[in-house]
XYZ file of C-alpha atoms in Angstrom:
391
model
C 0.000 0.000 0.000
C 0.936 4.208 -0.775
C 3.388 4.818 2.404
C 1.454 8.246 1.654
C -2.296 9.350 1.841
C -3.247 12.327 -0.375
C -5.304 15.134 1.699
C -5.966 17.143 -1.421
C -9.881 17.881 -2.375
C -10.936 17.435 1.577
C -14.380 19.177 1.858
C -15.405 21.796 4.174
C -18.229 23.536 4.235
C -18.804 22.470 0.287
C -15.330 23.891 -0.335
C -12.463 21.809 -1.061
C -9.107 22.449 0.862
C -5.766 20.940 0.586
C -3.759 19.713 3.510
C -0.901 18.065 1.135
C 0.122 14.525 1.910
C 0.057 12.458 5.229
C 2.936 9.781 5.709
C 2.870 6.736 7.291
C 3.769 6.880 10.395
C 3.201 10.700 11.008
C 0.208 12.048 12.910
C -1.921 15.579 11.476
C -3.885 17.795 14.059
C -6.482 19.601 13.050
C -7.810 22.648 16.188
C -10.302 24.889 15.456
C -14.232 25.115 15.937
C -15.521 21.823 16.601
C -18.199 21.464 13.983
C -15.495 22.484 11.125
C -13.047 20.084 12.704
C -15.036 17.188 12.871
C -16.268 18.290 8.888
C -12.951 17.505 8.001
C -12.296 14.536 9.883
C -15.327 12.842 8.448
C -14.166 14.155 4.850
C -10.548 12.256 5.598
C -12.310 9.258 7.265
C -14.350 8.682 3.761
C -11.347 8.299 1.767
C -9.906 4.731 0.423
C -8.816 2.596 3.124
C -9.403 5.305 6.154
C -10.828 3.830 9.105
C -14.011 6.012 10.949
C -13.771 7.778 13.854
C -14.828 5.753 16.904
C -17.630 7.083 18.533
C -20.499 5.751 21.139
C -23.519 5.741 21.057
C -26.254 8.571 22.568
C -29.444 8.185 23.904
C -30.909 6.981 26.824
C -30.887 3.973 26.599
C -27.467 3.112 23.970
C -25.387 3.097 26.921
C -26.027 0.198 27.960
C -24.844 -1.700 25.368
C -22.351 -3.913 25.924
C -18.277 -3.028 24.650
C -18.458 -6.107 22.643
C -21.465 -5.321 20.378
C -20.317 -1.545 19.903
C -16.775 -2.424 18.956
C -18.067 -5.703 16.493
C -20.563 -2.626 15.118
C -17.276 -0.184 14.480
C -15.044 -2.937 12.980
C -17.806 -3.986 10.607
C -18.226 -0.244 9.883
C -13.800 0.398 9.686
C -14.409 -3.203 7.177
C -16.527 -1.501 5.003
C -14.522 1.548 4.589
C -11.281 -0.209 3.939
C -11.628 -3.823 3.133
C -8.909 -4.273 5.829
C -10.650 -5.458 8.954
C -11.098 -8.504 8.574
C -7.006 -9.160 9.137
C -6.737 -7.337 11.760
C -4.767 -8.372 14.818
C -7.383 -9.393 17.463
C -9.836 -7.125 19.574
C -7.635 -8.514 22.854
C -4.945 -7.800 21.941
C -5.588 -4.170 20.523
C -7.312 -3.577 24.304
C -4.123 -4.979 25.999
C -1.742 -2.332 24.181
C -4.156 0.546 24.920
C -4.082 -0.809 28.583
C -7.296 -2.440 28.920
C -8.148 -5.854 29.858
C -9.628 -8.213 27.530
C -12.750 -8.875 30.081
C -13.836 -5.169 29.335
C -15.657 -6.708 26.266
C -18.151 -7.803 28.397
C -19.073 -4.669 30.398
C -21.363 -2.241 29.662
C -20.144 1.228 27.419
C -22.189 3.370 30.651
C -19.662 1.494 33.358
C -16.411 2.881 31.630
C -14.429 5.851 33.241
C -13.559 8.655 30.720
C -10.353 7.594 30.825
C -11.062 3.925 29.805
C -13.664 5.198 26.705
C -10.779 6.970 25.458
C -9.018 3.560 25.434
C -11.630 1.797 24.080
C -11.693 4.443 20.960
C -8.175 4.380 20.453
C -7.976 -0.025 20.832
C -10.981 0.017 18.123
C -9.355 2.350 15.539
C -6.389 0.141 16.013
C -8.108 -2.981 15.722
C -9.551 -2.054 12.614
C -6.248 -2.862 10.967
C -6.229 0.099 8.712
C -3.428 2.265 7.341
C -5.109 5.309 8.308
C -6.787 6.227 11.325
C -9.052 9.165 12.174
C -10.290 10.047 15.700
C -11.939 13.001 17.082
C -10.907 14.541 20.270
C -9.480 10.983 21.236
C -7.775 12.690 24.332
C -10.697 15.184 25.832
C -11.956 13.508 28.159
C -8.161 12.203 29.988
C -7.369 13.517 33.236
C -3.877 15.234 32.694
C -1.925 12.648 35.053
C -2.719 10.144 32.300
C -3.456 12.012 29.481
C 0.667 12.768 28.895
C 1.377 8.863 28.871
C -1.481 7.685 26.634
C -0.857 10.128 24.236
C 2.506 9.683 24.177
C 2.076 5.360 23.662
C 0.263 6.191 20.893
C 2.317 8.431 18.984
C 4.905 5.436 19.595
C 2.928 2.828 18.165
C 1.738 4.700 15.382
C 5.374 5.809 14.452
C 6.505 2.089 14.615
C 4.076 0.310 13.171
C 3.562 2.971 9.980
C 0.304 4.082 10.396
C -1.188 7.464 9.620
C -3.754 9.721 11.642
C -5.802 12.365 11.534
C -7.004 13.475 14.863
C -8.870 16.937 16.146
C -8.523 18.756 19.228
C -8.068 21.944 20.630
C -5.490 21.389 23.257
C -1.864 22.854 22.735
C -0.388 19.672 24.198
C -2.367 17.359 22.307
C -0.473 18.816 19.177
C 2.648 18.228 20.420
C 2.485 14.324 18.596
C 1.192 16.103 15.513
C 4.450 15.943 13.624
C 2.937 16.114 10.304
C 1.954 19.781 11.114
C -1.392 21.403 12.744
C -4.003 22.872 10.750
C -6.105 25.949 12.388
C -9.899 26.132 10.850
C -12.330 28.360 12.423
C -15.791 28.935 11.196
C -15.459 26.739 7.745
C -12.206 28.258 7.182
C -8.556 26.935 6.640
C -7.325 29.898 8.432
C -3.296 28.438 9.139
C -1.286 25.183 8.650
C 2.063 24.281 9.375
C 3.914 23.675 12.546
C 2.705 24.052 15.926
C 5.606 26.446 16.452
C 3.960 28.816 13.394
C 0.755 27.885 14.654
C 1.064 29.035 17.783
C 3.932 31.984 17.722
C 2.180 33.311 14.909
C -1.304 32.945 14.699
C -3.839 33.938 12.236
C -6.991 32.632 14.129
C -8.606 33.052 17.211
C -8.281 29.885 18.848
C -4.054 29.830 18.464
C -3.739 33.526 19.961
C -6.206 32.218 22.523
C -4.405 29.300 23.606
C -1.151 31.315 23.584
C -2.613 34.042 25.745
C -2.195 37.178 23.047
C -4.526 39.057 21.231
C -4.459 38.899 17.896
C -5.405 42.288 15.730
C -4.701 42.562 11.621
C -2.547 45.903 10.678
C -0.829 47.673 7.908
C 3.304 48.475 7.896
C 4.040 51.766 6.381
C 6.711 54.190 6.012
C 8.761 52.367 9.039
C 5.763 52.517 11.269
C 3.127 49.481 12.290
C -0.689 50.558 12.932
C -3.986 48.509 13.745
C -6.435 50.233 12.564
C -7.570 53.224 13.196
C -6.296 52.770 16.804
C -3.477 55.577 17.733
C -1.029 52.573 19.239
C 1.913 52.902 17.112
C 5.088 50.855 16.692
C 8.251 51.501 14.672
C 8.819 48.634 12.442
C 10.705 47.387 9.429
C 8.346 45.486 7.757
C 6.046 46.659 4.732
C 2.663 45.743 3.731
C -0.385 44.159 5.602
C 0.763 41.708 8.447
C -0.539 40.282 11.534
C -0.081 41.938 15.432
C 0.067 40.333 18.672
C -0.091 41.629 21.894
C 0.243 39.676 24.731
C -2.531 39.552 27.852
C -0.104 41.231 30.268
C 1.207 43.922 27.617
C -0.966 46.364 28.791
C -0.878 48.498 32.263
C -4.850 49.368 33.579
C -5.854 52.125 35.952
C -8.542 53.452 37.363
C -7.018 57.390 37.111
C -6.225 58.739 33.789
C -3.288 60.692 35.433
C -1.991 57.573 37.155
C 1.853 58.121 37.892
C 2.709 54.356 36.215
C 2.057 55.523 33.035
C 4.695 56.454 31.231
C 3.308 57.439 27.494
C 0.402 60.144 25.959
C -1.018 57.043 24.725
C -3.319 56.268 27.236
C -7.210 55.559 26.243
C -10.578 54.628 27.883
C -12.088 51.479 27.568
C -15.211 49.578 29.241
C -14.662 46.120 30.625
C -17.414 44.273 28.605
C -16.680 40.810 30.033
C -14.862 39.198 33.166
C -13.822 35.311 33.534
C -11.464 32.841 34.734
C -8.630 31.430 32.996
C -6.406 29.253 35.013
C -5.132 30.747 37.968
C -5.792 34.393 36.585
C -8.767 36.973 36.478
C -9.497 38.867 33.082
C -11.391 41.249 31.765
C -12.491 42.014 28.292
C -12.091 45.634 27.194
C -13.797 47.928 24.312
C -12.385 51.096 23.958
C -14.476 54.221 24.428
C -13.314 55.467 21.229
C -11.773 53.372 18.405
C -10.006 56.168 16.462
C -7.864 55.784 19.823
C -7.556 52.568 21.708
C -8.103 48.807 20.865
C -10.087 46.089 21.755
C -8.396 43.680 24.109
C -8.437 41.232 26.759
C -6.366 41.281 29.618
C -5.114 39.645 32.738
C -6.143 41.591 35.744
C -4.748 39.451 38.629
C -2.884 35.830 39.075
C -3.873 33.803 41.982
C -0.580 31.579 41.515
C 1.257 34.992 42.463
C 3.408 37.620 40.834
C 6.902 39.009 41.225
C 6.946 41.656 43.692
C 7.138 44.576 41.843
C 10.885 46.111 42.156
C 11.754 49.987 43.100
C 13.251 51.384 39.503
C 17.087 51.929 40.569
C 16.655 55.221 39.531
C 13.877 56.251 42.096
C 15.539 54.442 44.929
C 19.213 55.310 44.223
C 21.289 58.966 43.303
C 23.158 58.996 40.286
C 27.257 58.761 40.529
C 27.151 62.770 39.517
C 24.574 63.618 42.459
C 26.166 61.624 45.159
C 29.526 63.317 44.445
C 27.662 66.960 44.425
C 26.127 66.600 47.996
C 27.740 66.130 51.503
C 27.659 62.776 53.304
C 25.103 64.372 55.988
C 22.831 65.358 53.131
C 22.967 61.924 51.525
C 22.115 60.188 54.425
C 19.411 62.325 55.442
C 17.588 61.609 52.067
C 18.281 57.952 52.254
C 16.278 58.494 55.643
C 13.523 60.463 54.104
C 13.694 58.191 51.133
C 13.031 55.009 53.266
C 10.685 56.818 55.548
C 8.500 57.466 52.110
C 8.830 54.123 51.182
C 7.591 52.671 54.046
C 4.137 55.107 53.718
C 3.716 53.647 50.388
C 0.565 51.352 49.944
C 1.062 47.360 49.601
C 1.096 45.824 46.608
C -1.117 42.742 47.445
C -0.831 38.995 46.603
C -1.484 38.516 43.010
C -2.151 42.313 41.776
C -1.094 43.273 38.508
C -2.211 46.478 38.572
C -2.331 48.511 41.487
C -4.331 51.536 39.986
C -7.414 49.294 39.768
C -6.475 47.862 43.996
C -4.099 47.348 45.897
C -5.822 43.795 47.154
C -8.033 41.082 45.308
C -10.734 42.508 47.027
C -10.437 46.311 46.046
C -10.056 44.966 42.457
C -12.983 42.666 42.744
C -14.914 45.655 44.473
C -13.857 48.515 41.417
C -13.462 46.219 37.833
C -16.934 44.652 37.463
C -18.963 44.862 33.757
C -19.280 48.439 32.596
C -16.307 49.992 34.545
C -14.288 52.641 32.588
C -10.631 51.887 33.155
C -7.633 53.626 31.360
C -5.170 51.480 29.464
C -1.604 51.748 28.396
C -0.069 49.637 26.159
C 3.123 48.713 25.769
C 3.556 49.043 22.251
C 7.486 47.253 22.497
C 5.649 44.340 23.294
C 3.911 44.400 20.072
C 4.724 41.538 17.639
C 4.039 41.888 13.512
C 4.398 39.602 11.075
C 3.377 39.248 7.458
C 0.030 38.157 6.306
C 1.664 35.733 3.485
């Protein structure tokens, strides 16, 4: 059989897209919005001698049929598709590499774990004895303590027993098997594909910049400088042309007073926080500016609950310059220190986990000030801007 599996002609959303050629023993990830993702899949999976994606059964009542039946019901189904079932290697001993024992035939698909589904899936595609595999979200449902190691076993097996896969998901680690490249497609488009390092250090779609923690903006290089649309943050640049900016979700310094000290540029603008929510161990807010001729539309971390740095006196507010400390007398100088570390010590606490103390000094004067609809100022640091070129 072709050590290589064309992906050209692949339909989504009646379009066809190419995705070049999968080799044996190389897997392809596909992230993105579900629906598209699982278009594609299905458009791989009904190709010559592709085996389905697993999947169980709904309903009320379809859980309780029994492993054996469901995975007979797939393998006739993988049979059909390829003409390669049939010589398979047995059901047992597919189970026994994805670390299931062979008595699980006999239980019922609504006793299994998450964890042992996922098995299941992943023994069934292999059982089918086919070339090409295609699963969807095979790993979603893993607790991360074994997610790492069954992932990893199969990337092994697939890489030393030839086979090919095509597999969707929208976890960054997931990808991290996909050596035959990621594709991005988001909302019926092929928005990016290549590595997961261009996938993810320069994205094009939302779901990348998200799961890198930027923002993501499209903006035009001109004359030496970078703009995003009609926004007035600026950056010097050397590229030309239209290109791609990201900004990271702690590029940007929030207040709750225009005239805040911290800030350090005229570009400062008004936004709204339109949305709060968790991520990890961090609080953010969503922010529209008041008006788009000057600011941008971002999100942004406001605190970390795992803890920050504490925030470092600049050397030149805590220390005289070489030139001062020779142009004053030793008295003077240490009667400054004094008043310097007597002002220091009247300065406000930065709490645990504040990122920016113009919105609280504490997680509970930031929960009390940022809720929907407050008008914060925003500053962005515009060297932490990163362009790149649309082609």
């Amino acid at each position: 059989m072709n050590d290589e599996l064309s992906l050209a002609g692949l339909q989504l959303d009646g379009r066809e897209i190419d995705l070049g050629r999968l080799r044996a023993g190389t897997i392809l990830g596909l992230m993105g919005s579900p629906d598209s993702t699982t278009s594609v899949v299905l458009s791989v999976a009904s190709l010559p001698h592709v085996a389905p994606p697993p999947h169980f059964p709904t309903g009320r009542r379809s859980g309780r049929s029994r492993v054996r039946s469901w995975m007979k019901s797939y393998l006739r189904d993988a049979d059909a598709g390829s003409g390669e079932a049939a010589s398979a290697a047995d059901r047992s001993a597919a189970l026994t590499t994805f670390g299931l024992r062979p008595d699980v035939l006999r239980r019922r698909i609504d006793d299994l774990d998450a964890t042992d589904r996922a098995r299941l899936a992943l023994a069934a595609a292999w059982a089918s004895g086919a070339k090409w595999l295609t699963l969807i979200d095979p790993f979603g449902s893993v607790p991360g303590h074994l997610r790492t190691g069954l992932r990893s076993r199969f990337a092994e097996l697939v890489a030393q027993h030839g086979r090919g896969v095509v597999f969707s998901s929208n976890s960054l680690t997931d990808h991290s098997i996909a050596e035959a490249g990621v594709a991005d497609i988001e909302k019926d488009q092929l928005v990016a594909f290549g590595s997961l390092e261009q996938i993810v250090t320069e994205p094009r779609g939302s779901l990348p910049a998200e799961l890198s923690g930027v923002n993501v903006y499209s903006g035009l290089a001109r004359k030496g400088w970078l703009s995003i649309g009609h926004s007035a943050v600026r950056a010097r640049t050397e590229l030309d042309g239209k290109v791609f900016v990201t900004l990271g979700w702690r590029a940007a310094l929030l207040s709750l007073d225009e005239h805040d000290p911290a800030f350090t540029s005229a570009t400062v603008f008004e936004s709204i926080v339109t949305g709060l929510r968790d991520r990890g161990s961090c609080l953010q807010a969503k922010l529209s500016p008041v008006d788009t001729e000057m600011g941008l539309a971002l999100d942004v971390d406001l605190a970390d609950l795992a803890g920050v740095p504490v925030r470092q006196t600049k050397p030149e507010d805590s220390a005289p310059s070489d030139a001062t400390a020779e142009s004053v007398e030793d008295s003077s100088s240490a009667a400054d220190a004094d008043s310097a570390a007597a002002d220091a010590d009247e300065k406000p606490t930065i709490g645990f986990g504040v990122l920016h103390p113009g919105l609280g000094a504490t997680i509970s004067e930031l929960r009390a000030n940022v809720k929907v609809g407050t008008h914060v100022f925003v500053e962005v640091d515009t060297s932490a801007l990163h362009a790149y070129t649309v082609e």
